[in-house]
Structures are given as C-alpha cells and as structure tokens.
Short mmCIF file of C-alpha atoms in Angstrom, two decimals:
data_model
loop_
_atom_site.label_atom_id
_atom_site.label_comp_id
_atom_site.label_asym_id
_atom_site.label_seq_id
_atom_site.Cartn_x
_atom_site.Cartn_y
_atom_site.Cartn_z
CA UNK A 1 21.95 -71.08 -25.83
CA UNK A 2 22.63 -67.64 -27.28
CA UNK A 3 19.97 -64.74 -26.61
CA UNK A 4 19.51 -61.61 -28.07
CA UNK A 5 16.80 -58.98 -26.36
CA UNK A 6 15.48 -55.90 -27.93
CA UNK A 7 13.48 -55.06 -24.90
CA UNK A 8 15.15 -53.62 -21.97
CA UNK A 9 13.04 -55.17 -19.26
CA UNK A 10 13.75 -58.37 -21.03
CA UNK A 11 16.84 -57.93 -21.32
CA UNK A 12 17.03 -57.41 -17.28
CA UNK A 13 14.85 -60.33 -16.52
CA UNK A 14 17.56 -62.50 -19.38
CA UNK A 15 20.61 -60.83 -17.32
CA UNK A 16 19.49 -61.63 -13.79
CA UNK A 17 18.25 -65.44 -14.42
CA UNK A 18 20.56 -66.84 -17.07
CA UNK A 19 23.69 -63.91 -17.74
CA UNK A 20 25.96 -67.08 -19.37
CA UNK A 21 23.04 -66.55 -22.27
CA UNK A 22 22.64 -62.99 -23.05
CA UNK A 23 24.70 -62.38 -26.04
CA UNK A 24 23.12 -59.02 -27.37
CA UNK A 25 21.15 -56.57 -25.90
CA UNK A 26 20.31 -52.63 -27.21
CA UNK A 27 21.84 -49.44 -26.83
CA UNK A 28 19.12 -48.84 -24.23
CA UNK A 29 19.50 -51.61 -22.17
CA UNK A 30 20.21 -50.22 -18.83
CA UNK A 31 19.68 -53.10 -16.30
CA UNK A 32 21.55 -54.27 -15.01
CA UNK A 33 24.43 -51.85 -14.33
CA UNK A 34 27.73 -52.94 -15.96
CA UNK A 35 26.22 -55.03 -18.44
CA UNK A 36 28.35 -56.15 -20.81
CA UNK A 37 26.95 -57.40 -23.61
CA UNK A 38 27.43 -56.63 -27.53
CA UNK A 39 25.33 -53.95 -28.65
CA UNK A 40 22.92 -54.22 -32.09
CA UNK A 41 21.40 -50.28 -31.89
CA UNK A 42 17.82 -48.88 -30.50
CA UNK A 43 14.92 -50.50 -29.98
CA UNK A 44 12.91 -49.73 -32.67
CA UNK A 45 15.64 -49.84 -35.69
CA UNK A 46 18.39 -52.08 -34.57
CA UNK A 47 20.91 -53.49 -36.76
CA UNK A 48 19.81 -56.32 -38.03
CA UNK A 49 22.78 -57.66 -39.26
CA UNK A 50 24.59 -57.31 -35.94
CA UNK A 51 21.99 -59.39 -34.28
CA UNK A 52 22.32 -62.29 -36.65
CA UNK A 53 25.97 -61.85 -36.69
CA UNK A 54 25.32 -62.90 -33.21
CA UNK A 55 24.37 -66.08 -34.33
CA UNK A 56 21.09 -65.91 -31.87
CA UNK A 57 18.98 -69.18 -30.57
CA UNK A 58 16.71 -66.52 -29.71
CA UNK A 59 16.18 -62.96 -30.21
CA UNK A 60 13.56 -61.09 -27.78
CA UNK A 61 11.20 -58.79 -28.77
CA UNK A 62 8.14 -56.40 -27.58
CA UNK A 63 5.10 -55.93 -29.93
CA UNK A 64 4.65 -52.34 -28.73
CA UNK A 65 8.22 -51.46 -28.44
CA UNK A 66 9.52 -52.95 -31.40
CA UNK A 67 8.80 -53.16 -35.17
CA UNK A 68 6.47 -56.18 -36.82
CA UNK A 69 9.08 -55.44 -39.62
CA UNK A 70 12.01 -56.52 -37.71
CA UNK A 71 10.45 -59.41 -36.09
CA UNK A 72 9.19 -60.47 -39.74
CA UNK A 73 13.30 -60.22 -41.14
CA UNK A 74 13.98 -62.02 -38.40
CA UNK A 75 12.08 -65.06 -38.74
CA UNK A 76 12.50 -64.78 -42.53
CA UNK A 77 16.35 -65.35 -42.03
CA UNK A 78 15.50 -68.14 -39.43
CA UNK A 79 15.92 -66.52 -36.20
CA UNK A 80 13.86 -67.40 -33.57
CA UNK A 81 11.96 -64.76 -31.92
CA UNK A 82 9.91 -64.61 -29.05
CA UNK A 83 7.31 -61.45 -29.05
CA UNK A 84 5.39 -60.66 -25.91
CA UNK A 85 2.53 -57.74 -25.06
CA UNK A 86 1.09 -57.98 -21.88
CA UNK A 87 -1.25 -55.45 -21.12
CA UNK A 88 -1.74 -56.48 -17.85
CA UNK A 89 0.20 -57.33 -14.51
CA UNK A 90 -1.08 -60.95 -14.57
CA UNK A 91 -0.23 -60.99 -18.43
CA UNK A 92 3.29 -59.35 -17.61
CA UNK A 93 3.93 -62.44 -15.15
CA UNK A 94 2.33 -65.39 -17.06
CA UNK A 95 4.71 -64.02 -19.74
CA UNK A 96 8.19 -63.70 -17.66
CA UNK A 97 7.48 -66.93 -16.38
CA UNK A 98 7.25 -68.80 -19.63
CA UNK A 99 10.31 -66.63 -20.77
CA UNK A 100 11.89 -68.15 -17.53
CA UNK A 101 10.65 -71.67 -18.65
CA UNK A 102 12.16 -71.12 -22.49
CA UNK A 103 15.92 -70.26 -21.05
CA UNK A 104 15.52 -73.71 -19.37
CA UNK A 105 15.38 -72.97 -15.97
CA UNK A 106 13.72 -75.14 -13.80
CA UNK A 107 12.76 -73.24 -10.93
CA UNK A 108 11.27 -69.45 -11.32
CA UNK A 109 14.50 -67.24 -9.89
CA UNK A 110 13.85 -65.18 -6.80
CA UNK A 111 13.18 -61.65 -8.53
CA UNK A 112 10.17 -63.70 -10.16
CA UNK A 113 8.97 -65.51 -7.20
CA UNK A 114 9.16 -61.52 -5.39
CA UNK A 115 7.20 -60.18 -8.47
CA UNK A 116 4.26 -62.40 -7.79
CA UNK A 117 4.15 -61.78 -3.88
CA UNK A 118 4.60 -58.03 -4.57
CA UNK A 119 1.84 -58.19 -6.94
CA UNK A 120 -0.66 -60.84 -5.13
CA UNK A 121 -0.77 -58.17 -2.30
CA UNK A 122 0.04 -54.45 -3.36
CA UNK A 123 -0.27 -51.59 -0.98
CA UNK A 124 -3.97 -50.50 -0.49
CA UNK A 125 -4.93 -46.81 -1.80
CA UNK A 126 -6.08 -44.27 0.84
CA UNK A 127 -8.12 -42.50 -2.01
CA UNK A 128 -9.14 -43.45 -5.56
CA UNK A 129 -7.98 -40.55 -7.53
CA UNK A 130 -8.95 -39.94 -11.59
CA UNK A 131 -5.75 -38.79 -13.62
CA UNK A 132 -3.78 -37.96 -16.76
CA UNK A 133 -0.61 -39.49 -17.56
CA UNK A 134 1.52 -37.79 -19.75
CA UNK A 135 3.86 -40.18 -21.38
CA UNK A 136 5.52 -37.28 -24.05
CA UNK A 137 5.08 -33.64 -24.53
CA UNK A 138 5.96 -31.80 -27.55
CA UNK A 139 3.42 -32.99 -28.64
CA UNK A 140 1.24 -33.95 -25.80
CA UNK A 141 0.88 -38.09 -26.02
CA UNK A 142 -1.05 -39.56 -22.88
CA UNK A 143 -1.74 -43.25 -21.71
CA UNK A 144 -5.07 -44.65 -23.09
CA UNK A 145 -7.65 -47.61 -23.11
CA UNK A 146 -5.37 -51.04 -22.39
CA UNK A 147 -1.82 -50.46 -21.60
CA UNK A 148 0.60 -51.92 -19.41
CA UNK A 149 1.19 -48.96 -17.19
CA UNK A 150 -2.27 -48.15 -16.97
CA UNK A 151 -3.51 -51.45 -15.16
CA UNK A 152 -0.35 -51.05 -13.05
CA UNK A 153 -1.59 -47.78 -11.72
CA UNK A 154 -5.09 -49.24 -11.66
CA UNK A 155 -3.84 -51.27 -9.32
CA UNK A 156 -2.71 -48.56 -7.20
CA UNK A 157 -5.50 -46.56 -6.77
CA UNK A 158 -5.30 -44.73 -9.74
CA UNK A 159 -8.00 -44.48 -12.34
CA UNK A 160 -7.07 -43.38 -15.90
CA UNK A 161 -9.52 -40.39 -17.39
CA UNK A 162 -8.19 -41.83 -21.11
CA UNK A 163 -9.00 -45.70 -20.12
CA UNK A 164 -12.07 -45.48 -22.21
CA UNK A 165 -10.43 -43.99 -25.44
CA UNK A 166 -10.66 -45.68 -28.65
CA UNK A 167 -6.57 -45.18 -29.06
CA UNK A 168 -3.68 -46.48 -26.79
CA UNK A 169 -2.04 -43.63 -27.21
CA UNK A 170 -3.83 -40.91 -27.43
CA UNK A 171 -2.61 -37.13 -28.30
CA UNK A 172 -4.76 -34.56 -27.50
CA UNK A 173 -4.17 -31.06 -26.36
CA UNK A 174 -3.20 -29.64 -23.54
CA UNK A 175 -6.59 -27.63 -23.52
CA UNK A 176 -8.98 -30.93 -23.70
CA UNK A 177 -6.76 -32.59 -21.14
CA UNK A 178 -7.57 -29.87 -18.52
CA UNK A 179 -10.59 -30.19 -19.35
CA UNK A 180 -10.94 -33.84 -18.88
CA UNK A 181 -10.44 -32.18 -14.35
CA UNK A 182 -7.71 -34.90 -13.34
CA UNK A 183 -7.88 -35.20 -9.87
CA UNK A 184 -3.87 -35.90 -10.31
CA UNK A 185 -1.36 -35.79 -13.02
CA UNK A 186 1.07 -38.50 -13.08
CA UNK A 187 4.79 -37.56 -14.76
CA UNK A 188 7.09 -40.74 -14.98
CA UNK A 189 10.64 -39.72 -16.11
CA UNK A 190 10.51 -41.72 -19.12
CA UNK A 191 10.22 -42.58 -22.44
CA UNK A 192 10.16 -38.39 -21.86
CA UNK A 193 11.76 -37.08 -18.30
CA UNK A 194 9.12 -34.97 -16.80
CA UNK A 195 10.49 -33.41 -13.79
CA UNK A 196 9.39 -31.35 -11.08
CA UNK A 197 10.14 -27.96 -13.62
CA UNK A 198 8.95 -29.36 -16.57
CA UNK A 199 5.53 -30.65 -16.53
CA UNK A 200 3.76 -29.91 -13.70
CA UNK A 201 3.23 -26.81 -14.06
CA UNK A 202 1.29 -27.28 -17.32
CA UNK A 203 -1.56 -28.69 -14.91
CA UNK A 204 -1.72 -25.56 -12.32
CA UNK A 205 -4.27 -26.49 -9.06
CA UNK A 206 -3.72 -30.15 -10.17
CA UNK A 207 -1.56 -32.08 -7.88
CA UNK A 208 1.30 -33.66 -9.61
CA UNK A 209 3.28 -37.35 -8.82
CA UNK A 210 6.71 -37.52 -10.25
CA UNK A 211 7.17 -41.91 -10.83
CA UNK A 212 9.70 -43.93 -12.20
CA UNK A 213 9.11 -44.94 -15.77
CA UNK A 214 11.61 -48.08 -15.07
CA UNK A 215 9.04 -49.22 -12.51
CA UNK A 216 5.31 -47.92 -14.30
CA UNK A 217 6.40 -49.63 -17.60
CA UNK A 218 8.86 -52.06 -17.52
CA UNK A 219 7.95 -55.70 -16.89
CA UNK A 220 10.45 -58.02 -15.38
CA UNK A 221 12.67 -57.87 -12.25
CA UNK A 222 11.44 -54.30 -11.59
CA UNK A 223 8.55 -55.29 -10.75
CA UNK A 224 9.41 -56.69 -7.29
CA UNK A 225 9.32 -53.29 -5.94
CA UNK A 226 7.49 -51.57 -8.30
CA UNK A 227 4.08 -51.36 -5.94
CA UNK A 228 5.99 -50.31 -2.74
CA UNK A 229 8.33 -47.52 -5.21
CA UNK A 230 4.90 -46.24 -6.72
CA UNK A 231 2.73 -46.26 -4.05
CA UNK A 232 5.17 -43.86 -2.37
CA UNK A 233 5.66 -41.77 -5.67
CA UNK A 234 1.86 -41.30 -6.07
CA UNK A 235 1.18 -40.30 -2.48
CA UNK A 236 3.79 -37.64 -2.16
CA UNK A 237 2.80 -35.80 -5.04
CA UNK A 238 2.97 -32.10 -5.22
#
C-alpha cells in the first residue's frame, strides 16, 4: 500500500500507525519530526504530478484544507482519495478510526485508543467564558458557526461569540469584534502566529490565552493531549 496525505494531521496519524505506507506527504507536514517522506508542495496547490508520480493507492485529503479541484484531478486520473471534514470531536474520531481501518490495521494504535479516553473525559471548566478567536489578522478572519476548533474549545469551557454566524469564517473588523465584549480572546499560533506582542493587545481589558494551533485544529495523534495542553493554555491567560 502506497499513501499520499495532503493533510498534516493525517499525515501524523498515517506516520505513527503504518510509516512502511506513507509515501508522500506536503511541504507542511511537520509531524512527526524527521519525517522523511517525498514532498508534492502546499496544501492547497500541490503538485499534482508529483503525487501521481508517486504511484499512490491512496492520496489523503481535507475538504476545508484542500481544493475540490484537486481531489476532482485526482479521481479523474484514477487515484483514490479519501476526503474527511469533521466538524466535531466525535466526527474527528469516527473518522481517524475508519482511516485506521482503511490502512488495514486491525487493532486501533495506542495514540487512537488515548484520543478517545482523553476525549470521553476532558478536564472540567472552572468558568464558562464567551470569546473571539482570531484565526488571521491582516485582515481580521475569526472562527464561526461549525468548525472543528470551535467544538474543541466548546468542550473546554469556552463558548464562541461567532458560533451563531451564518459564515465559518467570518471577517469582520476589529471594531465589531470589540464590540461583540469577549469575556476572553483566544490566539493559537497558527495558521497565523499570534504571540504574546502581537495580538493581544488589539483586545485591551480583555484577557488573552495564547494555544497551540497543532492541538485546537489538528485531528489525529494530537489529540491525546490536546484537552490537558488547552485546558492549561486557556486558564493561564493574560
């Protein structure tokens, strides 16, 4: 079997449960460290050529992450390609586990197994706090109605003040999102790396959490300790 993700997480969850497989991966593939796989470009406009000169059985792919247009090539040259979106926690781990079950492995691995436990119990919030979450600046773009992160934070004790808008991704301005009164702001470091001098002080009187992106948005073995990480993150913010 020869397996080619586009999708980072995936490409992590591929690397850690069947590495003899993983053939391709992109240029932002970070997990694991010292992967060494052949590289086919970024997420959203990787060489297509490159992966089918990989001669894939399967080629991974994210319906937010990645293009419809790639996928469609894909499948129009005959590669197989498997496109997930879960938009929830108990999405993101129905989907990693029939991933898990399509590589052929007969027992869910460990990091899996950890996910669920992680998940089935996650640390209880002292406080419910309402919040924006910034997910780009220049121009503003925050987390809306139905995302991934969102339910993760959810989860945590964190209720998001764009939950309800018509758009996943909203962009308003800075103006209308002080005046939506977050009781928090909550900065992960990526796909744009807020820090603790650029970002919070946009927001001044509101306190600010400084997360891991890794752990808010990807799915797969990341989120074994992604409650625990977060939990912390959110209650030390600043």
């Amino acid at each position: 079997m020869r397996v080619v993700s586009l999708v980072p997480s995936l490409t992590e969850a591929v690397a850690l449960t069947r590495p003899e497989v993983l053939v391709g991966a992109t240029d932002w593939c970070t997990h694991p460290a010292g992967l060494d796989v052949a590289r086919v470009g970024g997420s959203k406009y990787p060489d297509l050529d490159r992966v089918r000169a990989l001669e894939p059985d399967l080629v991974l792919l994210n319906e937010e992450e990645n293009r419809l247009a790639d996928a469609d090539a894909l499948r129009a040259a005959g590669v197989p390609v498997r496109v997930t979106f879960p938009r929830t926690v108990p999405e993101a781990l129905t989907q990693l586990g029939e991933l898990v079950a399509a590589l052929g492995v007969p027992a869910e691995p460990d990091w899996l197994r950890a996910a669920r436990r992680a998940w089935a119990a996650p640390p209880a919030p002292a406080t419910r706090r309402a919040a924006v979450v910034p997910v780009w600046r220049r121009p503003w773009v925050v987390l809306g109605r139905d995302t991934f992160a969102g339910d993760v934070l959810l989860r945590l004790g964190v209720t998001n003040r764009y939950a309800d808008h018509p758009e996943r991704y909203p962009r308003p301005g800075l103006d209308e999102l002080r005046t939506r009164e977050p009781e928090l702001v909550v900065l992960p470091d990526e796909p744009y790396r807020f820090t603790a001098d650029d970002g919070p002080e946009a927001f001044p009187g509101v306190p600010a959490a400084l997360v891991s992106g890794r752990h808010l948005t990807w799915y797969g073995p990341s989120l074994a300790e992604a409650p625990a990480l977060l939990a912390a993150q959110l209650a030390t913010d600043t």
